[in-house]
XYZ file of C-alpha atoms in Angstrom:
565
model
C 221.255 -118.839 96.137
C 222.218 -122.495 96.417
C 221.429 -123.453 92.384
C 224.110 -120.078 91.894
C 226.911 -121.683 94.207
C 226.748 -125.149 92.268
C 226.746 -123.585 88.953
C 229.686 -121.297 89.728
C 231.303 -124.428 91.569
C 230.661 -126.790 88.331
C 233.538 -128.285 86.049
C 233.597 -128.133 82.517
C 231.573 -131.026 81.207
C 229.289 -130.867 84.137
C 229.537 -127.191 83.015
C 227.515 -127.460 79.804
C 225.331 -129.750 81.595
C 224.538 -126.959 83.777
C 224.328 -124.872 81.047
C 222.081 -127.011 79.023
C 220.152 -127.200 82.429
C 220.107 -123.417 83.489
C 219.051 -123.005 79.972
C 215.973 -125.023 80.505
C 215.333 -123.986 84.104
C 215.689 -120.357 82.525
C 212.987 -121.008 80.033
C 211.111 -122.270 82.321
C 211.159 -119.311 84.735
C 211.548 -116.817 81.936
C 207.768 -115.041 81.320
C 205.880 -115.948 78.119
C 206.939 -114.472 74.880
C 203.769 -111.706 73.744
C 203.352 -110.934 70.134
C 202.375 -107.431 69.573
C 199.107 -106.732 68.382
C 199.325 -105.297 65.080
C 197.710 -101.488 64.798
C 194.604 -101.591 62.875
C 194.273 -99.436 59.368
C 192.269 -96.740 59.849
C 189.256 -96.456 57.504
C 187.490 -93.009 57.565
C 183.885 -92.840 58.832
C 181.209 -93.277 56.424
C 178.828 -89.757 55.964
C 175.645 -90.191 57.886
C 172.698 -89.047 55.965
C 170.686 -87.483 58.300
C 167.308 -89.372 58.951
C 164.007 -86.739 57.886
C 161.398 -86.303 60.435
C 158.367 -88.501 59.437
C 155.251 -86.760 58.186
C 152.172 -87.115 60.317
C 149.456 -89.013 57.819
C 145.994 -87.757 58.320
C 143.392 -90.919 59.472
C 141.617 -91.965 56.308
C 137.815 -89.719 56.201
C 135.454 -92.340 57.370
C 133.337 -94.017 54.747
C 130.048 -94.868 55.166
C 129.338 -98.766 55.442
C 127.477 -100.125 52.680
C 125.047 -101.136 51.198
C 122.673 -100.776 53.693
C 119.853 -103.249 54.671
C 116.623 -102.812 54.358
C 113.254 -105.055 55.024
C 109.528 -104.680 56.260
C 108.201 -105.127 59.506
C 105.627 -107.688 60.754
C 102.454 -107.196 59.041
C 103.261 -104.505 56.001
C 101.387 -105.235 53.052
C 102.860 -107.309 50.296
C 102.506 -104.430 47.802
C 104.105 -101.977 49.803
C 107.251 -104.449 50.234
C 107.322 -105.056 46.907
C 107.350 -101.260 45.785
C 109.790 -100.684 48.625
C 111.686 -104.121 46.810
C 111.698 -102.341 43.530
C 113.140 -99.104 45.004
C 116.297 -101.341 46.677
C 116.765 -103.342 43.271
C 117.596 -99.572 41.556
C 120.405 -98.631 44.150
C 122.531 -102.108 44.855
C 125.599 -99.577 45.484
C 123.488 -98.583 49.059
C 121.241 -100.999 49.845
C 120.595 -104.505 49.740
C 117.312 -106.341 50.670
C 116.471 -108.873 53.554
C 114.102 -110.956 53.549
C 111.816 -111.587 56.989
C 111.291 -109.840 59.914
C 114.253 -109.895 61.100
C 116.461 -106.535 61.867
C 117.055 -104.232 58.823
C 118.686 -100.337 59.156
C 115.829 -99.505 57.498
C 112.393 -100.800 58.086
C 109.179 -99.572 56.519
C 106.581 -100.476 59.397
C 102.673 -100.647 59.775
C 102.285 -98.171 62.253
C 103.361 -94.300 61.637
C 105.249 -93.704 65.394
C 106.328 -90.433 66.781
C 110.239 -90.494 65.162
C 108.771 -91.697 61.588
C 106.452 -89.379 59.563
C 103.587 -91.099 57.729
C 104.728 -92.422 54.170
C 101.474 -94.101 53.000
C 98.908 -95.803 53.405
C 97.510 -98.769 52.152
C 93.710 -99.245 51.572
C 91.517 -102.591 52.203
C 88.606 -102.734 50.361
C 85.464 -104.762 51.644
C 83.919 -106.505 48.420
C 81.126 -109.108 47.782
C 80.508 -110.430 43.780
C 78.038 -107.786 41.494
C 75.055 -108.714 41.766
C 74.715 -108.374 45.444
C 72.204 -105.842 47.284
C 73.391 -104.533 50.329
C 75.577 -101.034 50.159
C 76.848 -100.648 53.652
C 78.214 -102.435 56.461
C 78.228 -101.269 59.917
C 82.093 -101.486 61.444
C 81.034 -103.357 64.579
C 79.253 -106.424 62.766
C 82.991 -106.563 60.354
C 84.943 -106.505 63.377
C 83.111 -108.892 66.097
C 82.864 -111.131 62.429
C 86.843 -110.681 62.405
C 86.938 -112.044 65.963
C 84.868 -114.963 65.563
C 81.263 -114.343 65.945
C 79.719 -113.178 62.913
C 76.914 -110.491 63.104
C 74.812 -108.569 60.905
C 74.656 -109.433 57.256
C 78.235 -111.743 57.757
C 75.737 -114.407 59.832
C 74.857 -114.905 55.708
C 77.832 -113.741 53.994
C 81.209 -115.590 55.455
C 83.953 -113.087 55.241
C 87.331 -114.440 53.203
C 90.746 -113.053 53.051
C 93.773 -114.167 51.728
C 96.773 -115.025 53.724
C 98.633 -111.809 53.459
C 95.555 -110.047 53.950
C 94.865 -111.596 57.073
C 98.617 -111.272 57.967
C 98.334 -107.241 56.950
C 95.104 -106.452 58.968
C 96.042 -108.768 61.694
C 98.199 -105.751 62.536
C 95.407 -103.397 62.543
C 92.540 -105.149 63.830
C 94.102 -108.036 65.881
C 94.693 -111.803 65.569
C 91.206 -113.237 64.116
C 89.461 -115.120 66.017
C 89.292 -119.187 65.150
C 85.738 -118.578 63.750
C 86.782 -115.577 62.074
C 87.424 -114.994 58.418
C 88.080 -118.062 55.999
C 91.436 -118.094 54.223
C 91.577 -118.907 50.994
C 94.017 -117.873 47.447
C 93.652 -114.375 45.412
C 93.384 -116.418 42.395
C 89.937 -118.207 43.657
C 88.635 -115.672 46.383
C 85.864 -114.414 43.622
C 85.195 -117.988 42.946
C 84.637 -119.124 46.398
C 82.704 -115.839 47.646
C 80.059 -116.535 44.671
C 79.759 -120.318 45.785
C 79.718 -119.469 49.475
C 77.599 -115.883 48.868
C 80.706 -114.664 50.849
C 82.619 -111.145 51.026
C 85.923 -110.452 50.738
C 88.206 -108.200 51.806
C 91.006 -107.268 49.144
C 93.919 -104.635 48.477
C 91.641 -101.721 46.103
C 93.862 -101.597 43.970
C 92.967 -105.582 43.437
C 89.561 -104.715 42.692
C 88.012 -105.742 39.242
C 84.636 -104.388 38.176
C 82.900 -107.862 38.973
C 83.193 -107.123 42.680
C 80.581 -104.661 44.027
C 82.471 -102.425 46.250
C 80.522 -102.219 50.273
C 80.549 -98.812 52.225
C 81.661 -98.851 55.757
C 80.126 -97.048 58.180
C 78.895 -94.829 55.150
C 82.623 -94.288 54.299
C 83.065 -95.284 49.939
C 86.236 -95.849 48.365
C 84.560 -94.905 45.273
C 83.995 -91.824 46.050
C 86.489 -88.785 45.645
C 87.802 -87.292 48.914
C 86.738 -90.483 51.470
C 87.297 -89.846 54.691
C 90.332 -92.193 54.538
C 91.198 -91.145 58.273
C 88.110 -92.308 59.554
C 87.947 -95.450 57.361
C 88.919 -98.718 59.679
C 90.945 -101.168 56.996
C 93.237 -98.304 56.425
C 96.909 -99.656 57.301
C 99.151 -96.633 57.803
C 103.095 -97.098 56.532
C 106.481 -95.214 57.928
C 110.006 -96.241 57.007
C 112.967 -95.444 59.500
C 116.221 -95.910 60.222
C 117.606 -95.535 64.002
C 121.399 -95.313 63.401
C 121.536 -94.344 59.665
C 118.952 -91.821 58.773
C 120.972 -90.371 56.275
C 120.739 -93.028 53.948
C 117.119 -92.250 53.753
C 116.914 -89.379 50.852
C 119.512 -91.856 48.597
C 116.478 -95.019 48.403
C 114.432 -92.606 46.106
C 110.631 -93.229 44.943
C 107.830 -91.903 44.271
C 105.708 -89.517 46.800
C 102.379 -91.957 46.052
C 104.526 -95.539 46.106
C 103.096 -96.640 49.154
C 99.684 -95.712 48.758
C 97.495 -97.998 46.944
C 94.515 -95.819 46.400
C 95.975 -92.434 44.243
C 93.088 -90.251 43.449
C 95.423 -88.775 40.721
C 95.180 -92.431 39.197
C 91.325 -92.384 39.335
C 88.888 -91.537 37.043
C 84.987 -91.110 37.378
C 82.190 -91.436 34.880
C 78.401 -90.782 35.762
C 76.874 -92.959 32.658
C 72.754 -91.322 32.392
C 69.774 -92.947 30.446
C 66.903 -90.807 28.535
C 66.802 -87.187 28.419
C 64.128 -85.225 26.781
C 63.147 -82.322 28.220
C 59.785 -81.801 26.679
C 55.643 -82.336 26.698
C 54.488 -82.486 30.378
C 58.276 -82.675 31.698
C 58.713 -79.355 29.966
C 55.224 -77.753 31.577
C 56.142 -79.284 35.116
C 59.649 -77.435 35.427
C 57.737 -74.338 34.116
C 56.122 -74.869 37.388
C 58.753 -75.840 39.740
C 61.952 -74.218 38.549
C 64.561 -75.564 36.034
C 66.557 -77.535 38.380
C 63.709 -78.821 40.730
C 63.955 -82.290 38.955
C 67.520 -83.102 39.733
C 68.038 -81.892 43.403
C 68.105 -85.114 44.947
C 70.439 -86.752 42.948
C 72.741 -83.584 42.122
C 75.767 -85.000 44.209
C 75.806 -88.585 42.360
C 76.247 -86.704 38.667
C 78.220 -83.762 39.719
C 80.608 -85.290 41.838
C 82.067 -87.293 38.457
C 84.593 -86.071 36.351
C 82.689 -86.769 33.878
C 79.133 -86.599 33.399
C 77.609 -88.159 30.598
C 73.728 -87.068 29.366
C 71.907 -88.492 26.580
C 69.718 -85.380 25.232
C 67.401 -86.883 22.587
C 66.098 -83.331 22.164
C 67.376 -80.551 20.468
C 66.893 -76.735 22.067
C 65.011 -74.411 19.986
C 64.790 -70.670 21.105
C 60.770 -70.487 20.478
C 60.179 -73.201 22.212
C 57.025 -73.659 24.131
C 55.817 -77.384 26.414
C 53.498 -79.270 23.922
C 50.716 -81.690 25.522
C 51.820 -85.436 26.239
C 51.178 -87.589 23.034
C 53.052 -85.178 20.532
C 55.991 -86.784 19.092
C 57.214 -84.073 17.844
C 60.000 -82.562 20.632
C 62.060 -79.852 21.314
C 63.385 -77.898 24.453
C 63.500 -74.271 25.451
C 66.550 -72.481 25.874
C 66.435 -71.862 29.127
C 66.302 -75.734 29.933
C 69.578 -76.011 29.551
C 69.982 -75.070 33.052
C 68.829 -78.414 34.443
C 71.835 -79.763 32.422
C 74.298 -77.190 33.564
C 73.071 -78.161 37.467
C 74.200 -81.453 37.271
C 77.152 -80.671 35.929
C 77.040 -82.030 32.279
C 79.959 -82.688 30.657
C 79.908 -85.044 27.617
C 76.445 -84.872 25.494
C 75.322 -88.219 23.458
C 73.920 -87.235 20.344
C 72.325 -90.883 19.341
C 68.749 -89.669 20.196
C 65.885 -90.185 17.285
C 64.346 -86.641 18.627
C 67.105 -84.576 17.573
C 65.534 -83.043 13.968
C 62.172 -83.162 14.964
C 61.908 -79.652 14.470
C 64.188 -79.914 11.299
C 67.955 -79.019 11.275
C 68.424 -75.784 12.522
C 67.144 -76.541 16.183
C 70.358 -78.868 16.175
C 72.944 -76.446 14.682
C 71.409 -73.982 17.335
C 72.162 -77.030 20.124
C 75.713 -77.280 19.151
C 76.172 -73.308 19.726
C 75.008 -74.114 23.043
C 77.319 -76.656 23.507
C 80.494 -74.943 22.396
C 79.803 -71.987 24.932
C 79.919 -74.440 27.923
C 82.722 -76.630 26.686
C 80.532 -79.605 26.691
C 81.639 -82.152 24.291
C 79.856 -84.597 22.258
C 79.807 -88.159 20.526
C 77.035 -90.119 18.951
C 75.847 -87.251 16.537
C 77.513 -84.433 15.005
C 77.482 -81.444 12.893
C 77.777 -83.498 9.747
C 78.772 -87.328 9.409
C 82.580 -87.257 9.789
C 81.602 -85.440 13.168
C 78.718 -87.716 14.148
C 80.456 -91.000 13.663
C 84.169 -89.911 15.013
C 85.260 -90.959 18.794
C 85.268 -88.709 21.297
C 88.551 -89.615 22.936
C 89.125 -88.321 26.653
C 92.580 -88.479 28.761
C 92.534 -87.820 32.127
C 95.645 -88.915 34.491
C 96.719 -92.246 33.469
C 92.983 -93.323 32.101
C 92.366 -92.866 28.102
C 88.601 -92.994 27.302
C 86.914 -93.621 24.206
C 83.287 -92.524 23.403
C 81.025 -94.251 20.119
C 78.418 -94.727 20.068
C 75.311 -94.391 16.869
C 71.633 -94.704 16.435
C 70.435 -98.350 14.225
C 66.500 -97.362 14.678
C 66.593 -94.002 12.703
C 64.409 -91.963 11.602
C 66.641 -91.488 7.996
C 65.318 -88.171 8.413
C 67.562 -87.624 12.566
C 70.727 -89.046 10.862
C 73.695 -86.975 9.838
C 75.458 -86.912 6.443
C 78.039 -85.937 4.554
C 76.532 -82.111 4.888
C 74.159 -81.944 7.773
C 73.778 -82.700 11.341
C 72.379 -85.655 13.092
C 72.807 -88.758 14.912
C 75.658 -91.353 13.805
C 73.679 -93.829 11.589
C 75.395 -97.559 12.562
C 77.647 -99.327 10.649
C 78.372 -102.010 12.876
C 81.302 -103.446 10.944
C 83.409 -100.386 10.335
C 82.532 -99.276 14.159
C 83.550 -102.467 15.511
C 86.999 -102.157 13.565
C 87.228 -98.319 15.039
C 86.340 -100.022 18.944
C 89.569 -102.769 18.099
C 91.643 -100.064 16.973
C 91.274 -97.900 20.271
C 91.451 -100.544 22.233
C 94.710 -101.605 20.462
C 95.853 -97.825 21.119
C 95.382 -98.495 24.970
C 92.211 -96.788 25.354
C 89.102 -97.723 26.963
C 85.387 -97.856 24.869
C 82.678 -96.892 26.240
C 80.178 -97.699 23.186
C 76.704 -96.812 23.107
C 73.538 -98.310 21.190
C 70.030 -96.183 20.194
C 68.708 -99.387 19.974
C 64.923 -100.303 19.201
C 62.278 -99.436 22.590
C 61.116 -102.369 23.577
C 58.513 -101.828 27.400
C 60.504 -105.189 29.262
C 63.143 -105.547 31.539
C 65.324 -108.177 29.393
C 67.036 -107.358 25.973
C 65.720 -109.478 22.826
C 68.113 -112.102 21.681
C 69.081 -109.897 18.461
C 70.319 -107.488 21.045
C 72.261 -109.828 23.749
C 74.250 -111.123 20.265
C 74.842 -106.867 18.999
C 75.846 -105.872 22.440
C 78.172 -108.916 22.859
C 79.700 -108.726 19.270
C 80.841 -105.083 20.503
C 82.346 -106.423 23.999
C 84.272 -109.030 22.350
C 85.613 -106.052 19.544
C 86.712 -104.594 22.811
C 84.685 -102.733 24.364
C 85.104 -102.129 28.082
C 81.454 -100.864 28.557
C 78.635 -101.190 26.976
C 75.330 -99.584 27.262
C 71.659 -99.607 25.378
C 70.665 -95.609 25.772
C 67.394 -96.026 24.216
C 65.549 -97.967 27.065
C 62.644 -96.029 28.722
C 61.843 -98.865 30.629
C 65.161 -100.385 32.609
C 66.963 -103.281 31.244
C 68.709 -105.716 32.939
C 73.066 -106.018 33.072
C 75.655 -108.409 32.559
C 79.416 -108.951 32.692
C 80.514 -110.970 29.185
C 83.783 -111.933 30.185
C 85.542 -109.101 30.767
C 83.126 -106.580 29.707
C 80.283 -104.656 31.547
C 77.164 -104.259 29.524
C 73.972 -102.657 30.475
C 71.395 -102.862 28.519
C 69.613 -99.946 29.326
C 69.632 -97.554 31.861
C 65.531 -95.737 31.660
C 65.226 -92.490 31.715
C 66.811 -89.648 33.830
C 64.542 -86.441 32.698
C 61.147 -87.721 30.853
C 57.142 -87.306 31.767
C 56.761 -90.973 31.212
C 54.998 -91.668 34.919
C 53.829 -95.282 34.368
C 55.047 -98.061 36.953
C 57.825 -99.756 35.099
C 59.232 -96.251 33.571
C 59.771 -94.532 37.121
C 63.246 -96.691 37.972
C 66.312 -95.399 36.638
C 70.004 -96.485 37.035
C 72.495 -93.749 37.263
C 76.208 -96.041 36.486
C 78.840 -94.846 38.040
C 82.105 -96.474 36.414
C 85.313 -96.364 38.227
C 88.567 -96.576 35.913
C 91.565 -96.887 38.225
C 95.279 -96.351 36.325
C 94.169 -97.232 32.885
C 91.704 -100.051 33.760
C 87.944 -100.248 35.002
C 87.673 -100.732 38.744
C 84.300 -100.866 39.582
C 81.022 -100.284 39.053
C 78.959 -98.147 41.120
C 75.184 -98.464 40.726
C 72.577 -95.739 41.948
C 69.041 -96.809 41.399
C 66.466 -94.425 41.268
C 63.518 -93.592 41.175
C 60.260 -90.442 39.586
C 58.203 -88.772 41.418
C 55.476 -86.144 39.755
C 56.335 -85.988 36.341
C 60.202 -86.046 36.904
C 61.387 -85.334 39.660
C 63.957 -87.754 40.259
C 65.179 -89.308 43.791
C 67.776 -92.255 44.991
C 65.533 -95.098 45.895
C 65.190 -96.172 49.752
C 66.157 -99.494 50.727
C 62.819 -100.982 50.972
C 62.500 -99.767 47.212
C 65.792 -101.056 45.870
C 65.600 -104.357 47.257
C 63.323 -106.020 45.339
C 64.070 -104.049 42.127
C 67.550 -105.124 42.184
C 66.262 -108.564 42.919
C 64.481 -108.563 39.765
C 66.804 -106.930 37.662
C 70.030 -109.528 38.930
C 67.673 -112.410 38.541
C 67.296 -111.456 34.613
C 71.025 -110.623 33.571
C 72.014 -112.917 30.647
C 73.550 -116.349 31.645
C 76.811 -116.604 29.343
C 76.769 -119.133 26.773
């Protein structure tokens, strides 16, 4: 009120004063000027695409991890590793392999268990060199011998292993004992056992015919059907997998690849000397029956595969026993029996009996033959017959037969158009024994050779019998000995010079012992040797000799073999 009454009250110059100052005072009281916010231009909304509902995605199917691992346990055989090895090597997409014994998905172990079926079995093989004596070892003696104190026949013969046959049957029969077995390579155990007399024990299938293969507890790994359950250096195998059984079917092999002894893979041959089933032989089984002679020793020649008999005498329908002396021989019909009884399968025709009664007797003999299925070698129907190989496969084992007669009569050999014995030609037949050798098959070559009444071969006939082995020959046999001859291994070759006679009237001392040789071919090689020495009583009957008997024969025999040049 009092800034109106001295405006109003003003004069004229003080009146634009006051105007100038009301002006001022006015803008100062006078609120502030707003600008007006400008109105927006509307856009339209953009169109919303509506937003699909996702898809549920199925989890991915669950693959299988691999490749799986897969190793051998403590103490599983070195061949059975490797086989299992092998078997990995074919399927890297599933497996792979791990060294050790450390923990693999799947394990192949040395002991079958309750969750792991039996998958094989591997086979130790007690062994001492050749031309040792004993046959049989008690189990006890081998296994206070493994523990340190030797017994029995180890007191003399130190027992030797290699180091992963010690590791192997430490599972089975326990760590050794510090005086147990000796340790020593596989590529000087032979060498060592025949400097220290010792025996070995070996994988079988590591065998070689210049180890003599020992029983135990009566139990031989020669011998078709062994009581393998019963046998103690039997290591059984079982692979298994906890958490991935499934795998097991993909890591495929064979249904024998952990077994080391295959019976399929094995072979038999019963080798025989003499045969002649005439003079006072011929009267005798008159008297005691055609198969009285060969009772005792049935099971060792028809428990082969093959049994091998050298008949030097053809059979002749009239036939009728002539006195001892003649040399003149033939058999009755009816003898044939003996043969069938111990289970005759492959006849040697090298004989210098066989056309003693002129050539019909033989023609008549190969009739005989034929109806049995017996085959033959060493003598034939005419020359190409006499002098061709009998070739045999059985499994994985190819066998040749040769074999010819160098002594004669002209009269007993075949030609071109009758039947006989092979006449030699020892070039042409060594060529034939390369050639089947060459053709992967094994010779088993036979010599008529000149009778001579001693136990050691002339010097012409070490150098014949050798010139064959190193042509190839595998074996090597005299058939013509009466009297036994001694044996030898030429480097790789068995020879035995002559085996005596199986079925003969010859009753003197030094013609009673026989060998019956038992050869062992193991998936396409020779194995072993098995010798059964026998012995005559009467005028033929033959029987296995005891102990006491064989013991020093053999010693005299072994102490004659050939030393190698």
């Amino acid at each position: 009120m009092i800034m109106q009454s001295r405006v109003r009250c003003s004069s004229s110059r003080r009146t634009w004063t006051g105007l100038l100052l009301l002006i001022v005072v006015l803008s100062a009281c006078a609120p502030p000027t707003v600008n007006p916010t400008p109105t927006p231009t509307r856009t339209p909304h953009p169109t919303l695409t509506p937003t699909p509902s996702p898809t549920a995605t199925p989890p991915p199917t669950p693959t299988p991890a691999f490749p799986v691992s897969v190793g051998c346990a403590e103490g599983v055989p070195a061949g059975a590793c490797t086989r299992l090895q092998e078997s990995v090597a074919a399927h890297p997409e599933h497996f792979v392999w791990l060294e050790g014994n450390g923990s693999t998905t799947l394990t192949l172990a040395a002991q079958a268990d309750s969750g792991a079926p039996l998958q094989g079995r591997w086979i130790f093989a007690l062994a001492a060199p050749f031309f040792t004596i004993e046959d049989d070892v008690d189990v006890l003696d081998l296994l206070s011998t493994w523990q340190g104190t030797p017994t029995g026949p180890f007191i003399e013969h130190p027992l030797l292993v290699t180091v992963a046959t010690q590791a192997a049957l430490s599972t089975l029969l326990g760590a050794p004992g510090p005086e147990g077995p000796r340790v020593t390579g596989m590529d000087t155990l032979f060498t060592e056992a025949a400097a220290q007399e010792g025996w070995a024990i070996m994988p079988f299938d590591q065998l070689n015919a210049q180890w003599k293969v020992l029983d135990i507890d009566g139990i031989s790994l020669l011998a078709r059907d062994a009581a393998l359950d019963a046998y103690p250096l039997a290591i059984p195998l079982s692979l298994n997998s906890a958490t991935r059984p499934e795998t097991l079917p993909l890591l495929e092999f064979s249904a024998d690849a952990f077994y080391n002894r295959n019976e399929d893979l094995m072979t038999i041959v019963a080798m025989t000397g003499v045969t002649a089933m005439t003079r006072a032989f011929a009267s005798w089984m008159e008297q005691q029956g055609y198969t009285y002679a060969a009772e005792p020793i049935r099971d060792i020649l028809i428990t082969a595969d093959f049994t091998h008999i050298s008949n030097e005498v053809s059979f002749k329908p009239d036939c009728v026993p002539e006195p001892s002396g003649t040399m003149s021989f033939c058999s009755a019909d009816g003898y044939i029996e003996l043969l069938e009884y111990v289970g005759t399968d492959i006849v040697e025709l090298t004989g210098n009996h066989l056309a003693d009664k002129g050539l019909e007797p033989i023609r008549h003999s190969f009739d005989l033959y034929r109806e049995r299925g017996w085959q033959w070698f060493g003598g034939g129907e005419n020359l190409v017959d006499a002098t061709r190989p009998l070739t045999i496969t059985h499994g994985p084992n190819r066998l040749a037969f040769i074999g010819c007669n160098p002594i004669g009569p002209a009269y007993d050999w075949a030609t071109e158009d009758s039947p006989g014995s092979a006449p030699c030609d020892y070039e042409a037949m060594k060529q034939t024994v390369t050639q089947l050798r060459d053709a992967g098959y094994l010779p088993i070559v036979t010599l008529q050779y000149l009778e001579t009444e001693q136990y050691y071969p002339t010097a012409q006939q070490i150098r014949d019998f050798r010139a064959f082995a190193d042509a190839g020959a595998v074996v090597m046999q005299g058939s013509q000995a009466h009297q036994v001859q001694t044996m030898e291994f030429y480097n790789d070759t068995f020879i035995h010079y002559g085996l005596g006679n199986l079925f003969f009237d010859q009753n003197w001392i030094e013609a009673r012992p026989n060998f019956i040789d038992r050869l062992v071919f193991y998936d396409g090689r020779l194995l072993s040797v098995d010798l059964f020495p026998t012995t005559m009583e009467a005028y033929g009957r033959r029987r296995s000799m005891t102990p006491e008997e064989a013991r020093p024969f053999l010693e005299m025999i072994y102490e004659l073999s050939p030393q190698l040049p």
